Coordinates of C-alpha atoms and ligand atoms in Angstrom, one line a residue:
Chain A
M1 CA 138.3 25.3 87.2
I2 CA 137.3 28.4 85.4
L3 CA 133.5 28.2 85.1
Q4 CA 130.8 25.9 86.4
L5 CA 127.3 25.6 85.1
N6 CA 124.8 24.1 87.5
D7 CA 121.5 22.9 86.2
I8 CA 121.0 25.7 83.7
R9 CA 117.5 26.1 82.3
K10 CA 116.5 28.9 80.0
E11 CA 113.0 29.4 78.9
F12 CA 111.8 32.1 76.5
K13 CA 108.3 33.2 76.9
G14 CA 106.8 33.9 73.5
R15 CA 104.1 36.5 72.8
S16 CA 101.3 34.1 72.3
N17 CA 101.8 32.2 75.5
H18 CA 103.9 29.5 74.0
S19 CA 107.3 29.2 75.4
V20 CA 110.6 27.8 74.2
L21 CA 112.9 25.8 76.4
A22 CA 116.1 26.8 74.8
V23 CA 118.4 25.3 77.4
D24 CA 117.2 22.3 79.4
D25 CA 119.1 21.4 82.5
V26 CA 122.7 21.7 81.4
S27 CA 125.5 21.2 83.9
M28 CA 129.1 21.6 82.8
Q29 CA 132.5 22.6 84.0
V30 CA 135.1 24.5 82.1
E31 CA 138.7 23.8 83.2
A32 CA 141.6 26.1 82.7
G33 CA 143.3 25.6 79.3
E34 CA 140.5 23.8 77.7
F35 CA 139.3 24.5 74.2
I36 CA 135.6 23.3 74.2
V37 CA 133.7 23.2 70.9
V38 CA 129.9 23.1 71.3
N39 CA 128.2 21.7 68.3
G40 CA 124.6 21.1 67.4
A41 CA 121.8 21.8 65.0
S42 CA 120.5 25.2 64.5
G43 CA 118.1 26.0 67.3
S44 CA 119.6 23.5 69.7
G45 CA 120.4 26.2 72.2
K46 CA 124.1 26.7 71.7
S47 CA 124.0 30.5 71.6
T48 CA 121.7 30.7 74.5
L49 CA 124.0 28.6 76.5
L50 CA 127.0 30.6 75.6
F51 CA 125.4 34.0 76.4
T52 CA 124.3 32.5 79.7
M53 CA 127.9 31.4 80.4
G54 CA 129.1 34.9 79.5
A55 CA 127.0 36.7 82.1
M56 CA 124.9 38.3 79.3
L57 CA 121.6 36.4 79.7
P58 CA 120.2 35.4 83.0
P59 CA 119.0 31.8 83.1
T60 CA 115.5 30.9 84.2
S61 CA 117.0 28.7 86.8
G62 CA 120.5 27.4 87.7
Q63 CA 123.8 29.0 88.4
V64 CA 126.9 30.1 86.6
V65 CA 129.7 30.1 89.1
C66 CA 132.9 31.9 88.4
D67 CA 135.6 32.1 90.9
G68 CA 133.2 31.1 93.7
T69 CA 130.5 33.6 92.9
D70 CA 127.2 33.1 91.1
L71 CA 127.4 35.6 88.3
Y72 CA 123.6 36.2 88.3
A73 CA 123.5 36.9 92.0
L74 CA 125.7 40.0 91.3
S75 CA 124.3 43.5 90.7
P76 CA 124.2 44.4 87.0
S77 CA 127.2 46.7 87.6
R78 CA 129.3 44.1 89.3
R79 CA 128.3 41.6 86.6
S80 CA 129.5 44.1 83.9
K81 CA 132.8 44.3 85.7
M82 CA 133.1 40.5 85.8
R83 CA 132.4 40.4 82.1
N84 CA 134.9 43.1 81.5
L85 CA 137.8 41.5 83.4
R86 CA 137.2 37.7 83.2
I87 CA 135.2 37.0 80.0
G88 CA 136.1 37.8 76.4
F89 CA 133.5 37.6 73.5
V90 CA 133.8 37.0 69.8
F91 CA 130.6 37.1 67.7
Q92 CA 129.7 35.8 64.3
T93 CA 129.1 39.3 63.1
F94 CA 132.2 40.7 64.9
N95 CA 130.2 43.5 66.4
L96 CA 132.9 46.1 66.2
I97 CA 132.1 49.7 67.0
S98 CA 131.9 51.2 63.5
Y99 CA 133.3 54.7 64.4
L100 CA 136.3 53.4 66.3
N101 CA 139.4 52.2 64.5
S102 CA 141.0 48.8 65.2
L103 CA 143.2 50.1 67.9
E104 CA 140.4 51.9 69.7
N105 CA 138.0 49.0 69.4
V106 CA 140.5 46.7 71.0
A107 CA 141.7 49.1 73.7
F108 CA 138.2 50.1 74.8
P109 CA 137.6 47.2 77.2
A110 CA 141.0 47.8 78.8
L111 CA 140.1 51.4 79.4
L112 CA 136.9 50.3 81.0
A113 CA 138.9 48.0 83.2
G114 CA 140.8 51.0 84.4
S115 CA 144.0 50.9 82.4
S116 CA 145.7 54.1 81.6
K117 CA 145.2 55.2 78.0
K118 CA 148.8 54.6 77.2
A119 CA 148.8 51.1 78.7
A120 CA 145.5 50.2 77.0
M121 CA 146.7 51.4 73.6
Q122 CA 150.1 49.6 74.1
R123 CA 148.4 46.3 74.9
A124 CA 145.9 46.7 72.0
E125 CA 148.8 47.4 69.6
D126 CA 150.8 44.4 70.9
L127 CA 147.8 42.1 70.4
L128 CA 147.0 43.5 66.9
N129 CA 150.6 43.0 66.0
R130 CA 150.6 39.5 67.2
L131 CA 147.6 38.7 65.0
G132 CA 149.2 40.3 62.0
L133 CA 147.2 43.5 62.0
G134 CA 150.1 45.9 62.7
E135 CA 149.4 47.7 59.4
R136 CA 145.7 48.1 60.2
L137 CA 145.7 49.9 63.5
S138 CA 144.0 53.1 62.4
H139 CA 141.6 51.5 60.0
L140 CA 137.9 51.6 60.6
P141 CA 136.0 48.3 60.5
V142 CA 134.5 49.1 57.1
E143 CA 138.0 49.4 55.8
L144 CA 138.9 45.9 56.8
S145 CA 138.3 42.5 55.2
V146 CA 136.1 40.0 56.9
G147 CA 139.0 38.0 58.3
E148 CA 140.7 41.1 59.5
R149 CA 137.6 42.2 61.3
Q150 CA 137.3 38.9 63.0
R151 CA 140.9 39.1 64.1
V152 CA 140.3 42.6 65.6
A153 CA 137.3 41.2 67.4
I154 CA 139.4 38.4 68.8
C155 CA 142.0 40.9 69.9
R156 CA 139.2 42.9 71.7
G157 CA 138.1 39.6 73.4
L158 CA 141.6 39.0 74.6
V159 CA 142.7 42.5 75.6
N160 CA 142.0 42.1 79.3
A161 CA 143.6 38.6 79.4
P162 CA 140.2 37.0 80.3
D163 CA 139.9 33.7 82.1
I164 CA 137.7 32.5 79.3
L165 CA 137.1 33.5 75.7
L166 CA 133.6 32.8 74.4
A167 CA 133.1 32.6 70.6
D168 CA 129.7 32.3 68.9
E169 CA 130.1 31.1 65.3
P170 CA 133.2 33.0 64.8
T171 CA 133.6 31.6 61.3
G172 CA 130.0 31.7 60.4
N173 CA 130.6 34.4 57.8
M174 CA 133.7 32.9 56.4
D175 CA 134.7 30.8 53.4
P176 CA 136.4 27.4 54.2
E177 CA 139.9 28.7 53.7
L178 CA 139.4 31.7 56.0
T179 CA 137.7 29.3 58.5
Q180 CA 140.7 27.1 58.6
E181 CA 143.0 30.1 59.1
T182 CA 140.8 31.4 62.0
M183 CA 140.7 28.0 63.6
E184 CA 144.4 27.8 63.4
L185 CA 144.5 31.2 65.2
F186 CA 142.2 29.9 68.0
R187 CA 144.3 26.8 68.4
G188 CA 147.4 28.9 68.7
I189 CA 145.8 31.1 71.3
N190 CA 144.7 28.0 73.2
R191 CA 148.2 26.5 73.0
Q192 CA 149.4 29.6 74.8
G193 CA 147.0 28.8 77.7
Q194 CA 143.8 30.6 76.8
T195 CA 140.7 28.8 77.8
I196 CA 138.1 28.9 74.9
V197 CA 134.5 27.9 74.5
M198 CA 133.4 28.0 70.9
V199 CA 130.0 27.4 69.5
T200 CA 129.4 26.3 65.9
H201 CA 126.9 24.4 63.9
N202 CA 129.6 23.3 61.5
P203 CA 130.4 19.6 62.5
E204 CA 133.7 19.7 60.7
L205 CA 135.1 22.1 63.3
S206 CA 134.3 19.9 66.2
E207 CA 137.8 18.3 66.0
T208 CA 139.4 21.7 66.5
G209 CA 139.2 21.8 70.3
N210 CA 140.1 19.3 72.9
R211 CA 136.6 18.7 74.2
H212 CA 133.5 18.3 72.1
V213 CA 130.0 18.9 73.4
L214 CA 127.0 18.0 71.2
M215 CA 123.7 19.7 72.0
E216 CA 120.3 18.7 70.9
K217 CA 117.0 20.4 71.8
G218 CA 118.6 22.3 74.7
S219 CA 120.4 19.4 76.3
I220 CA 123.8 17.9 76.1
R221 CA 123.5 14.9 73.9
A222 CA 127.1 13.7 74.0
E223 CA 130.4 14.8 75.3
R224 CA 133.8 13.6 74.2
I225 CA 137.4 14.4 75.0
V226 CA 139.4 14.8 71.8
S227 CA 142.8 13.4 72.6
A228 CA 145.9 14.2 70.8
E229 CA 145.9 10.8 69.2
D230 CA 142.5 11.3 67.8
K231 CA 143.7 14.5 66.1
A232 CA 146.7 12.7 64.7
L233 CA 144.4 10.3 62.9
Chain S
M1 CA 137.0 56.8 77.2
T2 CA 135.2 60.1 77.0
S3 CA 136.5 60.4 73.5
V4 CA 134.8 57.1 72.7
F5 CA 131.5 58.4 74.0
L6 CA 132.0 61.6 72.1
K7 CA 132.5 59.7 68.9
M8 CA 129.4 57.8 69.6
I9 CA 127.4 61.1 70.0
K10 CA 129.0 62.7 67.0
A11 CA 127.4 60.2 64.7
R12 CA 124.0 61.8 65.3
A13 CA 125.1 65.3 66.2
W14 CA 122.6 67.0 63.8
E15 CA 119.7 65.5 65.7
L16 CA 121.1 66.8 69.0
S17 CA 121.7 70.2 67.6
L18 CA 118.2 70.3 66.2
T19 CA 116.8 69.5 69.7
A20 CA 118.9 72.3 71.2
L21 CA 117.6 74.7 68.6
I22 CA 114.0 73.8 69.3
I23 CA 114.6 74.2 73.0
A24 CA 116.3 77.6 72.3
A25 CA 113.3 78.7 70.3
L26 CA 110.9 77.7 73.1
I27 CA 112.9 79.4 75.8
A28 CA 113.2 82.5 73.6
A29 CA 109.4 82.6 73.1
M30 CA 108.8 82.0 76.8
S31 CA 111.2 84.8 77.8
A32 CA 109.7 87.2 75.3
Q33 CA 106.3 86.3 76.7
T34 CA 107.5 87.0 80.2
S35 CA 109.0 90.3 79.2
L36 CA 105.8 91.4 77.5
S37 CA 103.5 90.5 80.3
G38 CA 105.8 92.0 82.9
Y39 CA 106.0 95.1 80.8
S40 CA 102.2 95.6 80.5
E41 CA 102.0 95.4 84.3
K42 CA 104.7 98.0 84.7
R43 CA 103.1 100.2 82.1
I44 CA 99.8 100.2 83.9
H45 CA 101.5 101.5 87.0
E46 CA 103.1 104.2 84.9
Y47 CA 99.7 105.2 83.6
A48 CA 98.4 105.4 87.1
H49 CA 101.4 107.5 88.1
K50 CA 100.8 109.8 85.2
I51 CA 97.2 110.4 86.1
G52 CA 98.3 111.0 89.7
G53 CA 95.7 112.8 91.8
N54 CA 93.9 114.1 88.8
I55 CA 91.0 112.8 87.0
L56 CA 91.8 112.4 83.3
I57 CA 89.0 113.0 80.9
I58 CA 89.4 111.7 77.4
P59 CA 87.1 110.9 74.5
A60 CA 85.5 107.5 75.1
E61 CA 87.1 106.0 71.9
T62 CA 90.6 107.0 72.9
D63 CA 93.0 104.0 73.2
I64 CA 94.8 104.5 76.5
R65 CA 98.0 103.0 75.3
Q66 CA 98.1 105.2 72.3
F67 CA 97.2 108.2 74.4
F68 CA 100.0 107.7 76.9
G69 CA 102.4 106.7 74.1
M70 CA 101.3 109.9 72.3
R71 CA 101.0 107.9 69.1
G72 CA 98.5 107.9 66.4
D73 CA 95.9 110.6 65.6
Q74 CA 94.1 111.7 68.7
E75 CA 90.4 111.4 69.2
L76 CA 88.8 114.7 70.0
M77 CA 86.0 116.0 72.2
P78 CA 84.3 119.4 71.9
G79 CA 86.4 122.4 72.8
G80 CA 83.7 123.8 75.1
F81 CA 83.7 120.9 77.5
P82 CA 85.9 122.5 80.2
E83 CA 83.4 125.3 80.6
K84 CA 80.5 122.9 80.4
L85 CA 82.0 120.8 83.2
L86 CA 82.6 123.8 85.4
E87 CA 79.0 124.9 84.9
S88 CA 77.6 121.5 85.7
P89 CA 76.7 120.5 89.3
V90 CA 80.1 118.7 89.5
G91 CA 81.9 122.0 88.8
K92 CA 81.9 123.1 92.5
K93 CA 84.3 120.4 93.4
I94 CA 86.9 121.3 90.7
Q95 CA 89.8 123.6 91.3
A96 CA 91.3 123.6 87.8
I97 CA 91.1 122.0 84.5
R98 CA 94.0 121.7 82.1
A99 CA 92.8 121.3 78.6
E100 CA 95.2 119.5 76.2
L101 CA 95.6 118.7 72.6
F102 CA 98.2 116.3 71.3
G103 CA 99.7 115.9 67.9
Q104 CA 102.7 114.9 66.0
T105 CA 104.9 117.7 64.6
R106 CA 108.3 118.0 63.1
I107 CA 111.0 120.3 64.4
N108 CA 114.4 120.5 62.6
N109 CA 113.1 117.6 60.6
Q110 CA 112.7 115.4 63.6
P111 CA 109.4 114.0 64.9
V112 CA 108.4 115.7 68.1
P113 CA 105.0 115.3 69.9
L114 CA 103.4 118.7 70.5
I115 CA 101.2 119.4 73.5
G116 CA 98.9 122.3 73.4
T117 CA 97.7 123.2 76.9
R118 CA 95.7 125.8 78.7
L119 CA 94.8 126.1 82.3
I120 CA 91.2 126.8 82.8
R121 CA 90.7 128.3 86.3
S122 CA 93.9 128.5 88.1
G123 CA 95.0 126.4 91.0
K124 CA 98.3 126.7 92.8
Q125 CA 100.7 125.8 90.1
N126 CA 100.1 127.9 87.0
L127 CA 101.4 126.7 83.8
S128 CA 101.0 129.7 81.6
I129 CA 102.5 129.8 78.2
Q130 CA 102.5 132.9 75.9
S131 CA 101.1 132.2 72.5
D132 CA 104.5 132.9 70.9
Q133 CA 106.5 130.8 73.3
A134 CA 107.3 127.1 73.8
L135 CA 108.4 125.1 76.7
I136 CA 110.4 122.1 75.8
G137 CA 111.0 118.8 77.6
K138 CA 114.5 118.0 78.6
M139 CA 114.9 115.0 76.4
A140 CA 113.4 116.8 73.5
A141 CA 115.8 119.7 74.0
E142 CA 118.7 117.3 74.0
K143 CA 117.5 115.6 70.9
L144 CA 116.9 118.9 69.0
Q145 CA 119.9 120.5 70.6
V146 CA 118.1 123.7 71.5
S147 CA 118.4 125.8 74.6
A148 CA 116.3 128.6 76.1
G149 CA 116.1 131.7 73.9
D150 CA 116.5 129.7 70.6
F151 CA 113.7 129.9 68.1
I152 CA 112.2 126.6 66.8
K153 CA 110.2 126.2 63.7
I154 CA 107.3 123.7 64.3
S155 CA 105.6 122.2 61.3
G156 CA 102.5 120.1 61.6
P157 CA 99.4 119.3 59.5
G158 CA 98.3 122.9 59.8
K159 CA 100.3 126.1 59.8
E160 CA 104.0 126.2 60.4
R161 CA 105.0 128.5 63.3
T162 CA 108.2 129.8 64.7
L163 CA 108.2 130.1 68.5
E164 CA 110.8 131.1 71.0
V165 CA 111.9 128.5 73.5
N166 CA 111.0 130.0 76.9
R167 CA 112.3 127.3 79.1
I168 CA 113.7 123.8 79.2
L169 CA 111.6 121.7 81.5
D170 CA 113.7 119.6 83.8
K171 CA 110.5 117.9 84.9
A172 CA 107.9 118.1 82.2
P173 CA 104.3 117.6 83.2
D174 CA 103.1 113.9 83.1
G175 CA 106.6 112.8 82.4
L176 CA 106.4 114.1 78.8
D177 CA 110.1 114.8 78.6
T178 CA 110.1 114.2 74.8
G179 CA 107.4 116.7 74.1
V180 CA 107.1 120.4 73.3
F181 CA 104.5 122.4 75.2
V182 CA 102.8 125.4 73.5
D183 CA 99.7 127.4 74.1
L184 CA 96.5 125.6 73.1
G185 CA 95.6 128.1 70.5
A186 CA 99.0 127.9 68.9
A187 CA 98.8 124.1 68.9
R188 CA 95.4 124.2 67.2
K189 CA 96.9 126.2 64.4
I190 CA 100.0 124.1 64.0
L191 CA 97.9 120.9 64.1
G192 CA 95.2 122.2 61.9
K193 CA 92.5 121.4 64.4
P194 CA 90.7 124.7 65.1
D195 CA 88.4 123.2 67.7
G196 CA 88.4 120.2 70.0
L197 CA 90.4 118.8 72.9
G198 CA 92.2 115.6 73.3
A199 CA 92.2 115.4 77.0
M200 CA 91.3 117.3 80.2
R201 CA 93.1 116.9 83.5
V202 CA 90.9 117.9 86.3
S203 CA 92.3 118.7 89.7
G204 CA 90.7 119.4 93.0
C205 CA 90.6 118.4 96.6
W206 CA 89.1 115.0 96.6
C207 CA 89.8 114.2 100.3
D208 CA 86.3 113.5 101.2
T209 CA 84.9 112.8 97.8
D210 CA 83.8 109.5 96.4
I211 CA 86.1 109.7 93.5
S212 CA 84.6 106.9 91.4
G213 CA 81.2 108.5 91.9
L214 CA 82.7 111.8 90.8
A215 CA 84.2 110.2 87.7
A216 CA 80.8 108.7 86.8
D217 CA 79.1 112.1 87.3
I218 CA 81.6 113.7 85.0
E219 CA 81.0 111.0 82.3
K220 CA 77.2 111.7 82.7
N221 CA 77.7 115.5 82.2
L222 CA 80.1 115.1 79.3
P223 CA 78.6 112.5 77.0
G224 CA 81.1 110.6 74.9
T225 CA 83.9 110.9 77.4
R226 CA 85.7 108.6 79.8
A227 CA 86.9 109.9 83.2
L228 CA 89.9 108.0 84.5
T229 CA 91.1 107.9 88.0
V230 CA 94.1 106.0 89.3
K231 CA 91.7 103.6 91.1
G232 CA 89.7 103.2 87.9
V233 CA 92.8 102.4 85.7
I234 CA 94.1 100.0 88.2
S235 CA 90.9 98.1 88.7
A236 CA 90.1 98.1 85.0
Q237 CA 93.5 96.6 84.3
K238 CA 93.7 94.4 87.2
D239 CA 91.6 91.7 85.6
M240 CA 93.7 91.9 82.5
I241 CA 96.9 91.6 84.6
D242 CA 95.6 88.7 86.5
T243 CA 94.6 86.9 83.3
V244 CA 98.0 87.6 81.7
A245 CA 99.8 86.4 84.8
Q246 CA 97.7 83.3 84.8
Y247 CA 98.4 82.6 81.2
S248 CA 102.0 83.4 81.7
S249 CA 102.5 80.7 84.3
L250 CA 100.4 78.3 82.2
I251 CA 102.6 79.0 79.1
N252 CA 105.7 78.5 81.1
I253 CA 104.6 75.2 82.5
L254 CA 103.5 74.0 79.1
G255 CA 106.7 75.2 77.6
G256 CA 108.7 73.3 80.3
L257 CA 106.7 70.2 79.7
F258 CA 107.2 70.5 75.9
I259 CA 111.0 70.9 76.4
A260 CA 111.0 67.8 78.6
L261 CA 109.1 65.9 76.0
I262 CA 111.4 67.0 73.2
V263 CA 114.5 66.1 75.2
G264 CA 113.0 62.8 76.3
L265 CA 112.1 61.9 72.7
S266 CA 115.5 63.0 71.4
I267 CA 117.4 60.9 74.0
Y268 CA 115.1 58.0 73.4
S269 CA 115.7 58.2 69.7
Q270 CA 119.5 58.4 70.4
T271 CA 119.4 55.3 72.5
R272 CA 117.3 53.4 69.9
G273 CA 119.7 54.3 67.2
Q274 CA 122.7 53.3 69.3
L275 CA 121.2 50.2 70.8
K276 CA 123.6 47.9 69.2
N277 CA 126.6 50.0 70.3
I278 CA 125.1 50.3 73.8
A279 CA 124.7 46.5 74.0
L280 CA 128.3 46.1 72.8
L281 CA 129.7 48.6 75.3
L282 CA 127.8 46.6 78.0
V283 CA 129.2 43.3 76.8
V284 CA 132.8 44.5 76.8
G285 CA 132.3 45.8 80.3
A286 CA 130.8 49.3 80.4
R287 CA 128.8 49.6 83.6
P288 CA 125.1 50.3 83.2
W289 CA 125.4 53.6 85.2
M290 CA 128.0 54.8 82.7
I291 CA 125.5 54.3 79.9
A292 CA 122.7 56.0 81.8
G293 CA 125.1 58.8 82.9
L294 CA 126.3 59.3 79.3
F295 CA 122.8 60.0 78.1
V296 CA 121.7 62.1 81.1
C297 CA 124.9 64.2 80.6
L298 CA 124.1 64.5 77.0
A299 CA 120.6 65.8 77.8
A300 CA 122.0 68.2 80.3
L301 CA 124.4 69.5 77.6
I302 CA 121.6 69.9 75.2
G303 CA 119.6 71.7 77.9
L304 CA 122.6 74.0 78.6
A305 CA 123.1 74.9 74.9
G306 CA 119.4 75.4 74.4
A307 CA 119.1 77.5 77.5
I308 CA 122.0 79.8 76.7
L309 CA 121.0 80.1 73.1
G310 CA 117.4 80.6 74.0
W311 CA 118.3 83.3 76.5
I312 CA 120.3 85.2 73.9
L313 CA 117.6 84.7 71.3
G314 CA 115.0 86.0 73.8
V315 CA 116.9 89.2 74.3
A316 CA 117.3 89.6 70.6
V317 CA 113.8 88.9 69.5
T318 CA 111.7 90.5 72.3
P319 CA 111.9 94.1 70.9
G320 CA 110.8 92.8 67.5
I321 CA 108.0 90.7 68.9
S322 CA 106.7 93.5 71.1
E323 CA 106.8 95.8 68.1
L324 CA 104.7 93.3 66.2
L325 CA 102.2 92.6 69.0
L326 CA 102.0 95.8 70.9
G327 CA 103.3 98.3 68.4
E328 CA 106.0 99.3 70.9
T329 CA 109.6 98.3 71.2
I330 CA 110.1 96.7 74.6
P331 CA 113.5 95.6 75.7
A332 CA 113.8 92.0 77.1
A333 CA 113.1 92.1 80.8
G334 CA 116.3 90.7 82.3
T335 CA 115.2 87.1 82.7
N336 CA 117.9 85.7 84.9
L337 CA 120.4 83.8 82.7
G338 CA 121.5 81.6 85.7
W339 CA 118.0 80.6 86.4
V340 CA 117.2 79.8 82.8
V341 CA 120.3 77.7 82.5
F342 CA 119.7 76.0 85.8
S343 CA 116.1 75.0 85.0
G344 CA 117.0 74.1 81.4
V345 CA 119.7 71.8 82.5
L346 CA 117.8 70.2 85.3
L347 CA 114.6 69.8 83.2
S348 CA 116.6 68.2 80.3
A349 CA 118.5 65.8 82.6
A350 CA 115.3 64.8 84.4
A351 CA 113.6 64.2 81.1
A352 CA 116.4 62.0 79.9
L353 CA 116.4 59.9 83.0
W354 CA 113.9 57.4 81.9
P355 CA 115.2 56.6 78.4
A356 CA 118.7 56.6 79.7
L357 CA 118.0 54.1 82.4
A358 CA 116.0 52.0 80.0
A359 CA 118.9 51.9 77.6
S360 CA 121.4 51.0 80.4
R361 CA 119.2 48.1 81.4
C362 CA 118.9 46.5 78.0
H363 CA 119.8 42.9 77.5
P364 CA 122.7 42.6 75.0
A365 CA 121.8 39.1 74.1
D366 CA 118.3 40.1 73.0
I367 CA 119.7 43.0 71.0
F368 CA 122.2 40.9 69.2
R369 CA 119.4 38.5 68.2
K370 CA 117.4 41.3 66.7
V371 CA 120.1 43.0 64.6
Ligands
ATP1 N1 115.1 36.0 72.9 C1 114.4 34.8 72.5 N2 113.1 34.8 72.5 C2 112.4 33.7 72.2 N3 113.0 32.6 71.8 C3 114.4 32.6 71.7 C4 115.1 33.7 72.1 N4 116.4 33.3 72.0 C5 116.4 32.1 71.6 N5 115.2 31.6 71.4 C6 114.9 30.2 71.0 O1 115.7 29.3 71.7 C7 116.1 28.3 70.8 C8 117.6 28.2 70.8 O2 118.1 29.3 70.2 P1 119.7 29.5 70.0 O3 119.9 30.8 69.4 O4 120.4 29.3 71.3 O5 120.0 28.3 69.0 P2 121.4 28.0 68.3 O6 121.8 26.6 68.7 O7 122.4 29.1 68.6 O8 121.1 28.1 66.8 P3 122.0 28.6 65.6 O9 122.9 27.5 65.3 O10 121.0 28.7 64.5 O11 122.6 29.9 66.0 C9 115.5 28.6 69.4 O12 114.4 27.8 69.2 C10 115.1 30.1 69.5 O13 114.0 30.3 68.7
MG2 MG1 123.4 30.6 67.6

């Protein structure tokens, strides 16, 4: 088991005393090699749940256990380290650092993890090559197409060989064709053993993974294992 | 990794440079201010030293600074005052009076202050000058390249006169090494002032005399004059020195606070502008202390640059500022560079602490929602 969520609740306190219960009592386990797709209407709490999983947003109550330790019981510094080594992120808006080229963007988390510059650059280059960006190593994000940017972001998420890759609407800014391409990329990465949790409000993508979680008003409404036979249909 | 941080900073380098420049200007102003107030204190001691054991009598309107600087046109008092003083009840206590007249003259086309002097009633040391001779201060002699036996042509507002240099004075009276001493009568002709005196130096044995009382008596007997004693000068200036010293520390404290404010604001603005990048760095695994450390180091660097630049600037502008404010060119008092740098760096780093820590504690998830 990679990650375990125990009774996660996340409440946002608004300014005028009204509060929003974005995640309401969610428990869930992520097993190694899974590709989980979290689906649900806008505002159903998908991003909140994902950020909480990713050690980026402390829950109001509940635990996120990774490798036997509760992520939110760690000091901010240790939590950062956990994030660095065990969790990869891919965002809807890619969130690349604008003044770093593709290679530097991808290599940066590896440097933070303590790799030598040479090793980090080598690993970043290998990944970028694998995702077909070998010709774009020294391009800045503005010089890349939308699909290329997302692939750089995926490389960055993978560079420290994380236990789990979390993706929040990775295809939200893409046309259907590019969306299919990107999903094919995720499936490929998953087939090589990478555990993935992807959040999307696009119901068509729910068949992409091998487990489908449907959220509604902060809770898990339904959960379904997508078997190989289902996909064949 | 450092290069990544450097690139992050480079994007807003102009803002950082501007901050360093403002700090430099503040430090320069503070060091000029320190030099100036230190100098006025030093100068008052010089005055006291020049008066020595004498009582200096000058016209009441005379500006002391101009007087000792031998600048400007001298105020005069009546030429008969020495005799009047000796005949007054105070006269008994006086051994000698040296009557003086100052003025600006030109010798060999160079400006040289001229001192006309005459000893009225001799004491031990007798400075007697023949009316066709001149004694010349050591520095003036070097400047004019003359030696004993040479003739110098002195031109002033009055008649031009040629006098023989009698002696080069290794130690000119009252430290006037840059001046030329001539007989009072000759000086009056050269300066075109047939009557009047600029100053009288009164000497005597004051051992059991109330010197302040004596000075007051002199002023009473010679209306329109001021009688200065060392004690009088020091006590008259002491209040001023105290006020200046007080303002000086206040100015330094305010300057320091202002520097802290500027650095704090600049780092705050940096962190705001870089919030998304900071959040990203945190997400991909930068430790919060790295982020805080980055901005504290950045502030320290700004402080370092500002301090060094400010120190250099301070040395460069102090003479000009003093010329403007005091009418005298004062070199920068050697404010210790090490100390300026140390306090600049420390102050800047401390000022950055709060915004740096705040940035390092931001919640990436919140920031990504906002942008
Ligand atoms: N920082 C916050 N402060 C206040 N309310 C918040 C905050 N973050 C999320 N919420 C609220 O929590 C609820 C869930 O938000 P969340 O972003 O998780 O939804 P989502 O399922 O990801 O939606 P979408 O598909 O539109 O991205 C929303 O009602 C939102 O307004
Ligand atoms: Mg969302």
